Amino acid sequence: MLFKPFTGTLLHFVLLLATTMKFPTRHFVLFCIISCCFSYSLISNPSNDAKGSIKQLPLFEQAQKIRYSYPDSALTLLDKCFAQFVNRGDTSSAVKALMIDANIRGNLAHYKDAYDKLWQALFLADKAALMRQKADIYIEIGRHYSFYKRRLKALHYFQISKQLNLDLLRQAEVSEAALVSNYYAFCSTYRELGDYDLARQYLDSCFYYFVPQKSPIDRAFLQFELASIQTAERDYATALETYKAVQPWFEEFEPSYLVLFYTYLSDAYLGLEQYDESEKYYKKALQISDEYNMHIDFSVIIHEKLSDLYLQKGEYPNAYSSLKTVKELDAKFFDSRSDNNQSLLEIQDAFRQEQETQQKLIQEQKLERLEHEEDVWFLQRVILISSILFILTIGYLYFSYLRAKYRADKQIIRKEKELELKKANEVLELKNKELAASALKLIEKDENLSLLKSKIKEASGSLDVNELKKVVRSISVSNNRNWEEFEARFIAVNQDFYKRVQERFPKLSQRDLKLCALIKLNFSSKEMAKLLGISVESAHTSRYRLRKKMQLTRDVNLTEFIANL
């Protein structure tokens, strides 16, 4: 292409020269002109013989031959092929032409046009019941969604394709090997999205169902996916071995796919810190992309990887240049504001729209017949809904009434119990006060008797000794009888007290139990001593021993502890 302007200028110069020369010289100059023209034709059309041989082929084969070298010409030929196939009624070939057309446009990063072609192909395949081709088209549609990280949409269409192939498998129209294309789509998409565990699972399914000569995908592509996953998992040495094993096959049979192959191969070299090899293959990937007009949008990823590589090597100007290229290409191919993608974000499914149109026509045909029935049904629904709402309202009100009544009854019962408990506590407190008063009277009586005893002893010289002894014994008997009377009244008022004390402290003696009763009535040590007929020191000692038997620490108040039993 560089010779064209130069040759044109040279011819113009020679023609001017020829007009100024004499006749014999003009013959020489004209000979030069003819020679230049012949040379120009050879330079500008180096493959005339090849093109002539391609033109002898059918249009469809011509398009296949030149799809990489002259993609625009191939698209023009495919449009003509599609028109011919449609005129002949060959829907299968028409669908195939549309799919190749979409593939070429996708490689040129014209995703909107590719997407439209795929939906057009899907509409034709569905109309002609070409289920196998429908399954393939759904995979391609899903892949277009995956390019824009629309994971759920992509997986949805992959699942539809898989279900179609499973239905065909049950009908024995395809073999299990047909499922490899479905599992391969899942595998590559999950791998691109970074879910390597799921990618491995689907890759295992690919290897499981793979049958040479029958599977729609060559085993080399499966090995490539395996190596890509190994690279992502940082098993770079193993990945490099896997890449090298299939590299000759791609270079011979799928040279355009080397854009991807060399890129991921470079990743493995970069992981092993072999920077020169990595840079070499990144650049080869860009060269293949330019040469075959394939995977143009992938150049964004390649330049991004080159930028990282240059950063690691410390070549900052190169890293900045690559990063700048990344920004420009990313805006061109993937930014929603670019002309290339603005319409893609407003995707309209032609196939779905056509189905919706057909459904609308059917509904319109039924509309007149159903209008009357619809009115009747509407009236019935209104009555039914009104009845249900009325019943629900009545039920809600009745339920609210029952709940309010239940709460009121429960509150009344609780208040009655509180009153009964309060009354019982008041009665108990009153009886305990009476009991304490009675005990105090006994103490006072004992004091008087003790005083009487002391006076009698003082006047013992003028009294009969035997009579005095009888009086003293009667006083002692009276004291014991008084305590028994007090204890009986205490137990009557505090029926469960002794029981609880004995259950918790079974080793307490009767004297200890008496002491507990007096402590519960809040008697002082002096009052206890008088009632029990012992000294105050003995009362203190008895309290100390009781604390020890109950194993109470010093910080525990004995009176409060017994009162809470």
mmCIF file of N, CA, C and O in Angstrom, residues 195-239:
data_model
loop_
_atom_site.group_PDB
_atom_site.id
_atom_site.type_symbol
_atom_site.label_atom_id
_atom_site.label_comp_id
_atom_site.label_asym_id
_atom_site.label_seq_id
_atom_site.Cartn_x
_atom_site.Cartn_y
_atom_site.Cartn_z
ATOM 1 N N ASP A 195 -14.527 -17.513 38.234
ATOM 2 C CA ASP A 195 -15.020 -18.606 39.079
ATOM 3 C C ASP A 195 -14.377 -19.903 38.587
ATOM 4 O O ASP A 195 -14.956 -20.669 37.825
ATOM 5 N N TYR A 196 -13.146 -20.157 39.061
ATOM 6 C CA TYR A 196 -12.346 -21.242 38.500
ATOM 7 C C TYR A 196 -12.808 -22.622 38.966
ATOM 8 O O TYR A 196 -12.607 -23.612 38.248
ATOM 9 N N ASP A 197 -13.425 -22.712 40.138
ATOM 10 C CA ASP A 197 -13.938 -24.011 40.593
ATOM 11 C C ASP A 197 -15.042 -24.511 39.670
ATOM 12 O O ASP A 197 -15.034 -25.662 39.219
ATOM 13 N N LEU A 198 -16.003 -23.653 39.368
ATOM 14 C CA LEU A 198 -17.074 -24.041 38.444
ATOM 15 C C LEU A 198 -16.529 -24.267 37.043
ATOM 16 O O LEU A 198 -16.993 -25.169 36.325
ATOM 17 N N ALA A 199 -15.550 -23.461 36.644
ATOM 18 C CA ALA A 199 -14.950 -23.645 35.320
ATOM 19 C C ALA A 199 -14.333 -25.041 35.211
ATOM 20 O O ALA A 199 -14.491 -25.738 34.194
ATOM 21 N N ARG A 200 -13.657 -25.484 36.262
ATOM 22 C CA ARG A 200 -13.053 -26.828 36.250
ATOM 23 C C ARG A 200 -14.119 -27.919 36.192
ATOM 24 O O ARG A 200 -13.962 -28.931 35.503
ATOM 25 N N GLN A 201 -15.203 -27.722 36.936
ATOM 26 C CA GLN A 201 -16.271 -28.727 36.926
ATOM 27 C C GLN A 201 -16.848 -28.901 35.526
ATOM 28 O O GLN A 201 -17.034 -30.029 35.050
ATOM 29 N N TYR A 202 -17.125 -27.794 34.866
ATOM 30 C CA TYR A 202 -17.681 -27.892 33.510
ATOM 31 C C TYR A 202 -16.637 -28.407 32.515
ATOM 32 O O TYR A 202 -16.983 -29.090 31.548
ATOM 33 N N LEU A 203 -15.366 -28.082 32.750
ATOM 34 C CA LEU A 203 -14.324 -28.618 31.871
ATOM 35 C C LEU A 203 -14.213 -30.131 32.028
ATOM 36 O O LEU A 203 -14.018 -30.856 31.034
ATOM 37 N N ASP A 204 -14.357 -30.617 33.255
ATOM 38 C CA ASP A 204 -14.369 -32.074 33.465
ATOM 39 C C ASP A 204 -15.518 -32.722 32.698
ATOM 40 O O ASP A 204 -15.365 -33.811 32.135
ATOM 41 N N SER A 205 -16.675 -32.051 32.684
ATOM 42 C CA SER A 205 -17.814 -32.577 31.912
ATOM 43 C C SER A 205 -17.499 -32.598 30.416
ATOM 44 O O SER A 205 -17.891 -33.522 29.702
ATOM 45 N N CYS A 206 -16.775 -31.585 29.947
ATOM 46 C CA CYS A 206 -16.374 -31.552 28.528
ATOM 47 C C CYS A 206 -15.510 -32.761 28.189
ATOM 48 O O CYS A 206 -15.741 -33.449 27.177
ATOM 49 N N PHE A 207 -14.502 -33.025 29.025
ATOM 50 C CA PHE A 207 -13.623 -34.176 28.774
ATOM 51 C C PHE A 207 -14.402 -35.499 28.866
ATOM 52 O O PHE A 207 -14.121 -36.446 28.140
ATOM 53 N N TYR A 208 -15.389 -35.515 29.778
ATOM 54 C CA TYR A 208 -16.163 -36.749 29.968
ATOM 55 C C TYR A 208 -16.974 -37.092 28.716
ATOM 56 O O TYR A 208 -17.039 -38.256 28.297
ATOM 57 N N TYR A 209 -17.615 -36.079 28.116
ATOM 58 C CA TYR A 209 -18.483 -36.322 26.967
ATOM 59 C C TYR A 209 -17.750 -36.213 25.628
ATOM 60 O O TYR A 209 -18.345 -36.464 24.581
ATOM 61 N N PHE A 210 -16.468 -35.829 25.673
ATOM 62 C CA PHE A 210 -15.748 -35.622 24.416
ATOM 63 C C PHE A 210 -15.532 -36.939 23.676
ATOM 64 O O PHE A 210 -15.109 -37.942 24.252
ATOM 65 N N VAL A 211 -15.846 -36.907 22.382
ATOM 66 C CA VAL A 211 -15.615 -38.059 21.490
ATOM 67 C C VAL A 211 -14.939 -37.536 20.235
ATOM 68 O O VAL A 211 -15.509 -36.659 19.558
ATOM 69 N N PRO A 212 -13.729 -37.986 19.899
ATOM 70 C CA PRO A 212 -13.053 -37.496 18.692
ATOM 71 C C PRO A 212 -13.934 -37.681 17.444
ATOM 72 O O PRO A 212 -14.662 -38.653 17.321
ATOM 73 N N GLN A 213 -13.869 -36.711 16.555
ATOM 74 C CA GLN A 213 -14.612 -36.705 15.283
ATOM 75 C C GLN A 213 -16.115 -36.485 15.466
ATOM 76 O O GLN A 213 -16.824 -36.289 14.491
ATOM 77 N N LYS A 214 -16.623 -36.534 16.689
ATOM 78 C CA LYS A 214 -18.059 -36.338 16.911
ATOM 79 C C LYS A 214 -18.366 -35.057 17.676
ATOM 80 O O LYS A 214 -19.414 -34.446 17.467
ATOM 81 N N SER A 215 -17.469 -34.675 18.550
ATOM 82 C CA SER A 215 -17.702 -33.478 19.356
ATOM 83 C C SER A 215 -17.564 -32.228 18.491
ATOM 84 O O SER A 215 -16.704 -32.181 17.594
ATOM 85 N N PRO A 216 -18.401 -31.218 18.733
ATOM 86 C CA PRO A 216 -18.360 -29.999 17.920
ATOM 87 C C PRO A 216 -17.129 -29.126 18.182
ATOM 88 O O PRO A 216 -16.887 -28.183 17.447
ATOM 89 N N ILE A 217 -16.361 -29.448 19.194
ATOM 90 C CA ILE A 217 -15.180 -28.655 19.562
ATOM 91 C C ILE A 217 -13.966 -29.574 19.621
ATOM 92 O O ILE A 217 -14.041 -30.683 20.170
ATOM 93 N N ASP A 218 -12.864 -29.122 19.054
ATOM 94 C CA ASP A 218 -11.662 -29.937 19.082
ATOM 95 C C ASP A 218 -11.082 -29.992 20.495
ATOM 96 O O ASP A 218 -11.251 -29.063 21.293
ATOM 97 N N ARG A 219 -10.402 -31.075 20.770
ATOM 98 C CA ARG A 219 -9.824 -31.274 22.104
ATOM 99 C C ARG A 219 -8.795 -30.191 22.446
ATOM 100 O O ARG A 219 -8.584 -29.879 23.620
ATOM 101 N N ALA A 220 -8.186 -29.595 21.421
ATOM 102 C CA ALA A 220 -7.182 -28.561 21.670
ATOM 103 C C ALA A 220 -7.787 -27.374 22.422
ATOM 104 O O ALA A 220 -7.138 -26.766 23.276
ATOM 105 N N PHE A 221 -9.053 -27.044 22.115
ATOM 106 C CA PHE A 221 -9.702 -25.949 22.817
ATOM 107 C C PHE A 221 -9.912 -26.290 24.297
ATOM 108 O O PHE A 221 -9.814 -25.417 25.167
ATOM 109 N N LEU A 222 -10.207 -27.562 24.579
ATOM 110 C CA LEU A 222 -10.376 -27.980 25.974
ATOM 111 C C LEU A 222 -9.043 -27.897 26.716
ATOM 112 O O LEU A 222 -8.995 -27.476 27.882
ATOM 113 N N GLN A 223 -7.964 -28.302 26.032
ATOM 114 C CA GLN A 223 -6.638 -28.202 26.641
ATOM 115 C C GLN A 223 -6.268 -26.741 26.892
ATOM 116 O O GLN A 223 -5.650 -26.410 27.909
ATOM 117 N N PHE A 224 -6.672 -25.880 25.963
ATOM 118 C CA PHE A 224 -6.406 -24.452 26.141
ATOM 119 C C PHE A 224 -7.127 -23.921 27.388
ATOM 120 O O PHE A 224 -6.554 -23.156 28.176
ATOM 121 N N GLU A 225 -8.394 -24.324 27.580
ATOM 122 C CA GLU A 225 -9.126 -23.898 28.778
ATOM 123 C C GLU A 225 -8.459 -24.418 30.048
ATOM 124 O O GLU A 225 -8.368 -23.716 31.057
ATOM 125 N N LEU A 226 -7.980 -25.671 29.993
ATOM 126 C CA LEU A 226 -7.286 -26.251 31.149
ATOM 127 C C LEU A 226 -6.041 -25.431 31.482
ATOM 128 O O LEU A 226 -5.785 -25.105 32.650
ATOM 129 N N ALA A 227 -5.264 -25.097 30.450
ATOM 130 C CA ALA A 227 -4.051 -24.309 30.678
ATOM 131 C C ALA A 227 -4.388 -22.925 31.221
ATOM 132 O O ALA A 227 -3.681 -22.395 32.092
ATOM 133 N N SER A 228 -5.484 -22.328 30.743
ATOM 134 C CA SER A 228 -5.888 -20.998 31.222
ATOM 135 C C SER A 228 -6.253 -21.047 32.702
ATOM 136 O O SER A 228 -5.915 -20.139 33.471
ATOM 137 N N ILE A 229 -6.961 -22.111 33.102
ATOM 138 C CA ILE A 229 -7.323 -22.264 34.519
ATOM 139 C C ILE A 229 -6.071 -22.491 35.362
ATOM 140 O O ILE A 229 -5.931 -21.932 36.461
ATOM 141 N N GLN A 230 -5.158 -23.298 34.850
ATOM 142 C CA GLN A 230 -3.906 -23.533 35.574
ATOM 143 C C GLN A 230 -3.124 -22.230 35.739
ATOM 144 O O GLN A 230 -2.527 -21.980 36.793
ATOM 145 N N THR A 231 -3.141 -21.386 34.712
ATOM 146 C CA THR A 231 -2.469 -20.084 34.810
ATOM 147 C C THR A 231 -3.126 -19.221 35.867
ATOM 148 O O THR A 231 -2.453 -18.582 36.694
ATOM 149 N N ALA A 232 -4.462 -19.203 35.863
ATOM 150 C CA ALA A 232 -5.191 -18.404 36.851
ATOM 151 C C ALA A 232 -4.925 -18.903 38.266
ATOM 152 O O ALA A 232 -4.943 -18.116 39.216
ATOM 153 N N GLU A 233 -4.705 -20.206 38.406
ATOM 154 C CA GLU A 233 -4.424 -20.786 39.715
ATOM 155 C C GLU A 233 -2.935 -20.733 40.061
ATOM 156 O O GLU A 233 -2.496 -21.354 41.019
ATOM 157 N N ARG A 234 -2.146 -20.039 39.222
ATOM 158 C CA ARG A 234 -0.707 -19.809 39.443
ATOM 159 C C ARG A 234 0.141 -21.076 39.358
ATOM 160 O O ARG A 234 1.248 -21.123 39.905
ATOM 161 N N ASP A 235 -0.370 -22.076 38.675
ATOM 162 C CA ASP A 235 0.438 -23.266 38.394
ATOM 163 C C ASP A 235 1.072 -23.063 37.021
ATOM 164 O O ASP A 235 0.737 -23.723 36.032
ATOM 165 N N TYR A 236 2.002 -22.080 36.973
ATOM 166 C CA TYR A 236 2.485 -21.594 35.687
ATOM 167 C C TYR A 236 3.288 -22.652 34.922
ATOM 168 O O TYR A 236 3.155 -22.752 33.692
ATOM 169 N N ALA A 237 4.100 -23.429 35.612
ATOM 170 C CA ALA A 237 4.932 -24.422 34.920
ATOM 171 C C ALA A 237 4.059 -25.469 34.232
ATOM 172 O O ALA A 237 4.267 -25.806 33.056
ATOM 173 N N THR A 238 3.058 -25.976 34.947
ATOM 174 C CA THR A 238 2.153 -26.970 34.352
ATOM 175 C C THR A 238 1.363 -26.356 33.205
ATOM 176 O O THR A 238 1.157 -26.989 32.157
ATOM 177 N N ALA A 239 0.919 -25.111 33.390
ATOM 178 C CA ALA A 239 0.153 -24.430 32.339
ATOM 179 C C ALA A 239 0.997 -24.276 31.080
ATOM 180 O O ALA A 239 0.505 -24.489 29.955
#
